[in-house]
Coordinates of C-alpha atoms in Angstrom, one line a residue:
X1 CA 0.0 0.0 0.0
X2 CA 2.9 2.4 0.7
X3 CA 4.0 1.9 -2.9
X4 CA 0.6 2.9 -4.1
X5 CA 0.5 6.0 -1.9
X6 CA 3.9 7.0 -3.2
X7 CA 2.8 6.6 -6.8
X8 CA -0.3 8.8 -6.2
X9 CA 1.8 11.4 -4.4
X10 CA 4.4 11.6 -7.2
X11 CA 1.7 11.7 -9.9
X12 CA -0.3 14.6 -8.3
X13 CA 2.3 16.9 -6.7
X14 CA 1.0 18.9 -3.8
X15 CA 3.0 22.0 -4.7
X16 CA 3.8 23.8 -8.0
X17 CA 7.3 23.0 -9.4
X18 CA 9.7 25.9 -9.6
X19 CA 9.1 28.1 -12.6
X20 CA 11.5 27.7 -15.5
X21 CA 14.2 30.2 -16.0
X22 CA 13.7 30.5 -19.7
X23 CA 11.4 33.0 -21.4
X24 CA 9.2 30.3 -22.8
X25 CA 6.1 29.2 -21.0
X26 CA 6.4 26.3 -18.6
X27 CA 5.0 22.9 -19.6
X28 CA 1.5 22.3 -18.2
X29 CA 1.7 20.9 -14.6
X30 CA -0.8 18.6 -12.9
X31 CA -1.9 20.2 -9.7
X32 CA -4.4 19.0 -7.1
X33 CA -6.8 20.5 -4.6
X34 CA -6.5 20.4 -0.8
X35 CA -9.7 18.3 -0.7
X36 CA -7.9 15.5 -2.5
X37 CA -4.8 15.7 -0.4
X38 CA -7.0 15.4 2.8
X39 CA -8.8 12.5 1.3
X40 CA -5.6 10.7 0.5
X41 CA -4.4 11.3 4.1
X42 CA -7.5 9.7 5.5
X43 CA -7.1 6.8 3.0
X44 CA -3.6 6.2 4.2
X45 CA -4.6 6.2 7.9
X46 CA -7.4 3.8 7.1
X47 CA -5.1 1.4 5.3
X48 CA -2.6 1.4 8.2
X49 CA -5.5 0.6 10.6
X50 CA -6.3 -2.5 8.7
X51 CA -3.0 -4.1 9.7
X52 CA -1.6 -7.4 8.3
X53 CA -4.4 -9.9 7.9
X54 CA -3.9 -13.4 6.5
X55 CA -7.5 -14.4 6.4
X56 CA -10.5 -12.2 5.9
X57 CA -13.5 -12.6 8.1
X58 CA -16.9 -11.1 7.5
X59 CA -15.9 -7.9 9.4
X60 CA -12.6 -7.6 7.5
X61 CA -14.4 -8.0 4.2
X62 CA -16.7 -5.2 5.1
X63 CA -13.7 -3.0 5.9
X64 CA -12.0 -3.8 2.6
X65 CA -15.2 -2.9 0.8
X66 CA -15.2 0.5 2.5
X67 CA -11.5 0.8 1.6
X68 CA -12.3 0.1 -2.1
X69 CA -15.1 2.7 -2.1
X70 CA -12.9 5.3 -0.5
X71 CA -10.1 4.6 -3.1
X72 CA -12.6 5.1 -5.9
X73 CA -13.8 8.3 -4.3
X74 CA -10.2 9.6 -4.1
X75 CA -9.6 8.8 -7.8
X76 CA -12.8 10.6 -8.7
X77 CA -11.8 13.7 -6.7
X78 CA -8.4 13.6 -8.5
X79 CA -10.0 13.7 -11.9
X80 CA -12.3 16.6 -11.1
X81 CA -9.8 18.6 -9.1
X82 CA -6.9 18.4 -11.5
X83 CA -6.4 21.3 -13.8
X84 CA -3.7 22.0 -16.3
X85 CA -1.3 24.9 -15.7
X86 CA -2.8 26.4 -12.6
X87 CA -3.8 25.5 -9.0
X88 CA -6.9 23.5 -8.6
X89 CA -8.7 26.1 -6.6
X90 CA -12.4 26.6 -7.3
X91 CA -12.2 30.3 -6.7
X92 CA -9.6 30.8 -9.5
X93 CA -10.9 30.9 -13.1
X94 CA -8.8 29.6 -16.0
X95 CA -6.5 32.3 -17.5
X96 CA -6.9 33.1 -21.2
X97 CA -5.3 35.7 -23.5
X98 CA -1.8 36.4 -24.8
X99 CA 1.1 34.1 -23.8
X100 CA 2.7 36.9 -21.8
X101 CA -0.5 37.2 -19.8
X102 CA -0.4 33.5 -18.9
X103 CA 3.2 33.8 -17.9
X104 CA 2.6 36.8 -15.6
X105 CA -0.4 35.1 -14.2
X106 CA 1.5 32.0 -13.2
X107 CA 4.5 33.6 -11.7
X108 CA 5.4 37.2 -11.0
X109 CA 7.9 38.4 -13.6
X110 CA 11.5 38.2 -12.2
X111 CA 13.4 39.2 -15.3
X112 CA 12.7 35.9 -17.0
X113 CA 10.2 37.1 -19.7
X114 CA 10.8 38.8 -23.0
X115 CA 9.4 42.0 -21.6
X116 CA 12.2 42.6 -19.1
X117 CA 15.1 40.3 -20.1
X118 CA 18.3 41.7 -18.7
X119 CA 20.2 40.9 -21.9
X120 CA 17.9 42.8 -24.3
X121 CA 19.6 45.3 -26.6
X122 CA 20.0 48.9 -25.3
X123 CA 18.5 50.4 -28.5
X124 CA 16.4 48.7 -31.1
X125 CA 16.8 49.2 -34.9
X126 CA 14.6 48.2 -37.8
X127 CA 16.1 45.1 -39.5
X128 CA 15.0 46.3 -43.0
X129 CA 14.9 49.5 -45.1
X130 CA 11.4 50.8 -45.6
X131 CA 10.4 52.8 -48.7
X132 CA 6.9 53.9 -47.9
X133 CA 7.0 54.5 -44.2
X134 CA 9.4 56.1 -41.7
X135 CA 10.0 54.0 -38.6
X136 CA 12.2 54.7 -35.5
X137 CA 12.3 53.8 -31.8
X138 CA 13.5 56.2 -29.1
X139 CA 12.8 56.5 -25.4
X140 CA 10.4 53.6 -25.5
X141 CA 8.3 55.2 -28.3
X142 CA 8.0 53.6 -31.7
X143 CA 7.2 56.3 -34.3
X144 CA 5.5 55.0 -37.5
X145 CA 4.9 57.6 -40.1
X146 CA 3.2 56.9 -43.4
X147 CA 5.5 58.3 -46.1
X148 CA 3.8 58.6 -49.5
X149 CA 3.1 62.3 -49.3
X150 CA 2.6 62.8 -53.1
X151 CA -0.3 60.3 -52.9
X152 CA -1.6 61.7 -49.6
X153 CA -0.2 58.5 -48.0
X154 CA -2.7 56.3 -49.7
X155 CA -2.1 52.6 -49.3
X156 CA -0.6 50.3 -51.9
X157 CA 0.5 46.6 -51.3
X158 CA 4.1 47.7 -50.5
X159 CA 2.9 50.1 -47.8
X160 CA 0.6 47.5 -46.3
X161 CA 3.4 45.0 -46.0
X162 CA 5.8 47.5 -44.5
X163 CA 3.3 48.8 -41.9
X164 CA 2.6 45.2 -40.9
X165 CA 6.4 44.5 -40.6
X166 CA 6.8 47.6 -38.4
X167 CA 3.9 46.5 -36.2
X168 CA 5.5 43.1 -35.8
X169 CA 8.7 44.9 -34.6
X170 CA 6.6 46.8 -32.1
X171 CA 4.9 43.8 -30.8
X172 CA 8.1 41.7 -30.4
X173 CA 10.5 44.4 -29.1
X174 CA 10.5 44.8 -25.3
X175 CA 12.0 48.3 -25.7
X176 CA 8.8 49.6 -27.2
X177 CA 6.2 50.8 -24.6
X178 CA 4.1 53.1 -26.9
X179 CA 3.3 53.3 -30.6
X180 CA 2.7 56.7 -32.3
X181 CA 1.1 56.6 -35.8
X182 CA 1.1 59.6 -38.0
X183 CA 1.6 60.7 -41.7
X184 CA 4.1 62.8 -43.6
X185 CA 3.1 65.8 -45.7
X186 CA -0.3 67.6 -45.9
X187 CA -2.4 64.5 -45.4
X188 CA -2.7 61.7 -42.9
X189 CA -4.0 59.0 -45.2
X190 CA -6.4 59.0 -48.2
X191 CA -7.2 55.3 -47.9
X192 CA -6.7 53.0 -50.8
X193 CA -4.5 54.2 -53.8
X194 CA -7.2 54.1 -56.5
X195 CA -4.5 54.5 -59.2
X196 CA -3.9 50.7 -58.7
X197 CA -7.6 49.9 -58.9
X198 CA -8.5 51.2 -62.3
X199 CA -11.4 49.2 -63.7
X200 CA -11.2 49.3 -67.6
X201 CA -14.1 48.2 -69.8
X202 CA -14.0 44.5 -70.5
X203 CA -11.6 43.8 -67.6
X204 CA -12.6 41.7 -64.6
X205 CA -13.3 43.8 -61.5
X206 CA -10.7 43.4 -58.7
X207 CA -11.7 41.4 -55.7
X208 CA -12.0 44.1 -53.0
X209 CA -13.0 41.5 -50.4
X210 CA -9.7 39.7 -50.9
X211 CA -7.8 43.0 -50.4
X212 CA -9.7 43.7 -47.2
X213 CA -9.1 40.2 -45.9
X214 CA -5.4 40.3 -46.8
X215 CA -4.4 43.9 -45.8
X216 CA -7.0 46.1 -44.1
X217 CA -8.5 43.7 -41.6
X218 CA -5.1 42.4 -40.3
X219 CA -4.0 46.0 -40.0
X220 CA -6.9 47.2 -37.9
X221 CA -6.8 44.1 -35.7
X222 CA -3.1 44.6 -35.2
X223 CA -3.5 48.2 -34.0
X224 CA -6.4 47.3 -31.8
X225 CA -4.8 44.2 -30.2
X226 CA -1.4 45.6 -29.5
X227 CA -0.8 45.2 -25.7
X228 CA 0.4 48.7 -25.3
X229 CA -1.0 52.3 -25.9
X230 CA -1.4 53.4 -29.5
X231 CA -1.5 57.1 -30.2
X232 CA -2.6 58.5 -33.6
X233 CA -1.7 62.0 -34.7
X234 CA -3.9 62.9 -37.7
X235 CA -2.0 65.7 -39.5
X236 CA -4.3 66.4 -42.4
X237 CA -7.1 64.8 -44.5
X238 CA -8.1 61.3 -43.4
X239 CA -10.4 59.7 -46.0
X240 CA -11.8 56.3 -46.7
X241 CA -9.9 53.7 -44.8
X242 CA -7.6 56.5 -43.6
X243 CA -10.5 57.9 -41.7
X244 CA -11.2 54.7 -39.9
X245 CA -7.6 53.6 -39.0
X246 CA -7.3 56.3 -36.3
X247 CA -10.5 54.9 -34.7
X248 CA -8.7 51.6 -34.0
X249 CA -6.1 53.5 -32.0
X250 CA -6.4 54.3 -28.3
X251 CA -5.8 58.1 -28.2
X252 CA -6.4 60.3 -31.3
X253 CA -5.0 63.8 -31.7
X254 CA -5.8 65.8 -34.8
X255 CA -4.5 69.0 -36.2
X256 CA -7.0 71.8 -36.4
X257 CA -6.8 71.7 -40.2
X258 CA -7.4 67.9 -40.3
X259 CA -10.7 66.4 -41.5
X260 CA -12.4 63.0 -41.6
X261 CA -14.3 61.9 -44.7
X262 CA -16.2 58.6 -45.1
X263 CA -15.6 58.7 -48.9
X264 CA -16.9 55.2 -49.6
X265 CA -20.4 56.3 -50.6
X266 CA -18.9 58.5 -53.3
X267 CA -17.6 55.3 -55.0
X268 CA -20.5 53.0 -54.3
X269 CA -18.6 51.1 -51.6
X270 CA -19.2 50.2 -48.0
X271 CA -17.1 51.7 -45.1
X272 CA -14.4 49.2 -44.1
X273 CA -11.5 49.0 -41.7
X274 CA -13.9 48.7 -38.9
X275 CA -15.8 51.8 -39.7
X276 CA -19.3 50.3 -39.6
X277 CA -18.6 48.9 -36.1
X278 CA -16.7 51.8 -34.6
X279 CA -18.6 54.8 -35.9
X280 CA -22.0 54.0 -34.3
X281 CA -20.3 53.2 -30.9
X282 CA -18.4 56.4 -30.9
X283 CA -20.8 59.0 -32.3
X284 CA -24.2 57.2 -32.2
X285 CA -26.2 55.6 -35.0
X286 CA -27.8 58.8 -36.4
X287 CA -24.4 60.6 -36.9
X288 CA -22.7 57.4 -38.1
X289 CA -25.4 57.0 -40.8
X290 CA -25.1 60.6 -41.8
X291 CA -21.3 60.4 -42.1
X292 CA -21.4 57.1 -44.1
X293 CA -24.4 57.9 -46.4
X294 CA -23.5 61.6 -47.1
X295 CA -19.7 61.4 -47.1
X296 CA -19.5 65.0 -45.8
X297 CA -16.3 66.4 -44.4
X298 CA -16.1 66.3 -40.6
X299 CA -13.6 68.9 -39.2
X300 CA -11.2 68.0 -36.4
X301 CA -13.0 70.4 -34.0
X302 CA -16.4 68.8 -34.8
X303 CA -14.9 65.3 -34.4
X304 CA -13.7 66.3 -30.9
X305 CA -17.1 67.6 -29.9
X306 CA -18.8 64.4 -31.1
X307 CA -16.4 62.2 -29.2
X308 CA -14.8 60.7 -32.4
X309 CA -11.3 61.8 -31.3
X310 CA -9.6 62.7 -28.1
X311 CA -8.2 66.1 -28.8
X312 CA -7.9 68.8 -31.5
X313 CA -4.7 70.8 -31.4
X314 CA -3.0 73.6 -33.4
X315 CA -1.2 72.3 -36.5
X316 CA 2.2 73.5 -35.4
X317 CA 1.8 71.8 -32.0
X318 CA 0.5 68.4 -33.2
X319 CA 3.7 66.5 -33.6
X320 CA 5.3 67.9 -30.4
X321 CA 2.1 67.2 -28.3
X322 CA 1.7 63.7 -29.6
X323 CA 5.4 62.9 -28.9
X324 CA 5.1 64.4 -25.4
X325 CA 2.0 62.3 -24.7
X326 CA 3.8 59.2 -26.0
X327 CA 6.9 59.7 -23.9
X328 CA 4.8 60.3 -20.8
X329 CA 2.9 57.0 -21.4
X330 CA 6.2 55.2 -22.0
X331 CA 7.2 55.9 -18.4
X332 CA 4.0 54.6 -17.0
X333 CA 3.0 51.0 -16.1
X334 CA 2.3 50.0 -19.7
X335 CA 1.6 46.4 -18.9
X336 CA -1.3 47.5 -16.8
X337 CA -2.3 50.1 -19.5
X338 CA -2.5 47.3 -22.0
X339 CA -4.9 45.4 -19.7
X340 CA -7.0 48.6 -19.3
X341 CA -7.1 48.8 -23.1
X342 CA -8.3 45.2 -23.4
X343 CA -10.9 45.7 -20.7
X344 CA -12.4 48.8 -22.3
X345 CA -12.4 47.3 -25.8
X346 CA -14.2 44.2 -24.5
X347 CA -16.8 46.3 -22.8
X348 CA -18.3 47.2 -26.1
X349 CA -19.7 43.7 -26.6
X350 CA -19.7 42.2 -23.1
X351 CA -22.6 42.0 -20.8
X352 CA -22.3 43.6 -17.3
X353 CA -21.7 40.3 -15.7
X354 CA -19.1 39.3 -18.3
X355 CA -17.3 42.6 -17.8
X356 CA -17.2 42.1 -14.0
X357 CA -15.6 38.7 -14.6
X358 CA -13.1 40.2 -17.0
X359 CA -12.2 42.9 -14.5
X360 CA -11.5 40.2 -12.0
X361 CA -9.3 38.2 -14.3
X362 CA -7.3 41.2 -15.6
X363 CA -6.9 42.5 -12.0
X364 CA -5.4 39.1 -11.1
X365 CA -2.9 39.5 -13.9
X366 CA -2.1 43.1 -13.0
X367 CA -1.5 42.2 -9.4
X368 CA 1.2 39.7 -10.4
X369 CA 3.2 42.3 -12.4
X370 CA 6.5 43.9 -11.5
X371 CA 4.9 47.4 -12.1
X372 CA 2.3 46.8 -9.4
X373 CA 5.0 45.9 -6.9
X374 CA 7.0 49.0 -7.9
X375 CA 4.0 51.2 -7.7
X376 CA 3.1 50.1 -4.2
X377 CA 6.8 50.2 -3.0
X378 CA 7.2 53.7 -4.4
X379 CA 4.0 54.9 -2.7
X380 CA 5.1 53.5 0.7
X381 CA 8.6 54.9 0.3
X382 CA 7.3 58.3 -0.9
X383 CA 9.4 58.3 -4.1
X384 CA 8.7 58.4 -7.8
X385 CA 8.1 54.9 -9.3
X386 CA 10.3 53.5 -12.1
X387 CA 8.1 51.2 -14.1
X388 CA 9.3 48.6 -16.5
X389 CA 6.2 47.7 -18.5
X390 CA 5.9 44.2 -17.2

């Protein structure tokens, strides 16, 4: 019987093994609840009480039947109390989300994850030369500027691929704490470059759905899902998809001369890049339909009053104010800011109860972060915190 007890004890460890030292996630561990441990303890005491018996009488048979039933009960408890990758505690919900969230939920970050590795490079540099965008990283801020000013920064396949490559760099670089998106020249973005979409008589029409699936939808999702603050500085006209890209960002500043135009209706098209989902939730259905059906120009000042953007600023101050805001956020607990972003985005489709559950789960993740420890320590020590974004 001792051998059986040892097997069960080894198979269902009572405590979590030490977390791995590598940046990758630990292999799933089998963990067991205190209820099962107590049941096994009672089982072991019961077996010892049986003592050596060479011949079973009626009383002994009854005790062995009880033993078999108790063993079955323990195995059943083991099956229902065992969970993969987390303690078998009925008060703890399974963790879902990005891999870094699972890592931070399982163990507080102690310089073992990709966000705060001690051997990360001091300064990041793009591994490729871009031709349609400008991209740089400084002081924790990634600056991505659309750079086709002669075409009002309208998108072509090359620009799409380069923007996606830059966003991949932002997501994977632990130095980056904030992304700032803007445009060069007199316009922010005029949407799709129609020069590459000419429909001549007798020629098959292009598959616009394939273009959206390949380029625009991944772009909007990438901006919205980045686990860090994304600022957009709209420096001029924003039309078509270019008017909806800023809406996928977290904080939108616009120059006083900037304007937003849902130009799709002028071409017989439907607003894309998330426009039909974002506009009604930002300005209400009545104004969203007016913007989409009429295609009228919406000034930056009006956009601020309607709640479409965060702030309208003077043209000469736009870049400086946007950079100042980005640098400020880069010094803040950006891991927690990313969780705030996820929570607010999810609230647009969650029920009240679902949102309460999400707040609970994200608060659990935030409470395991290094930034939370630093924030509390700095408060108690009456000093300025130094956050790491993890």
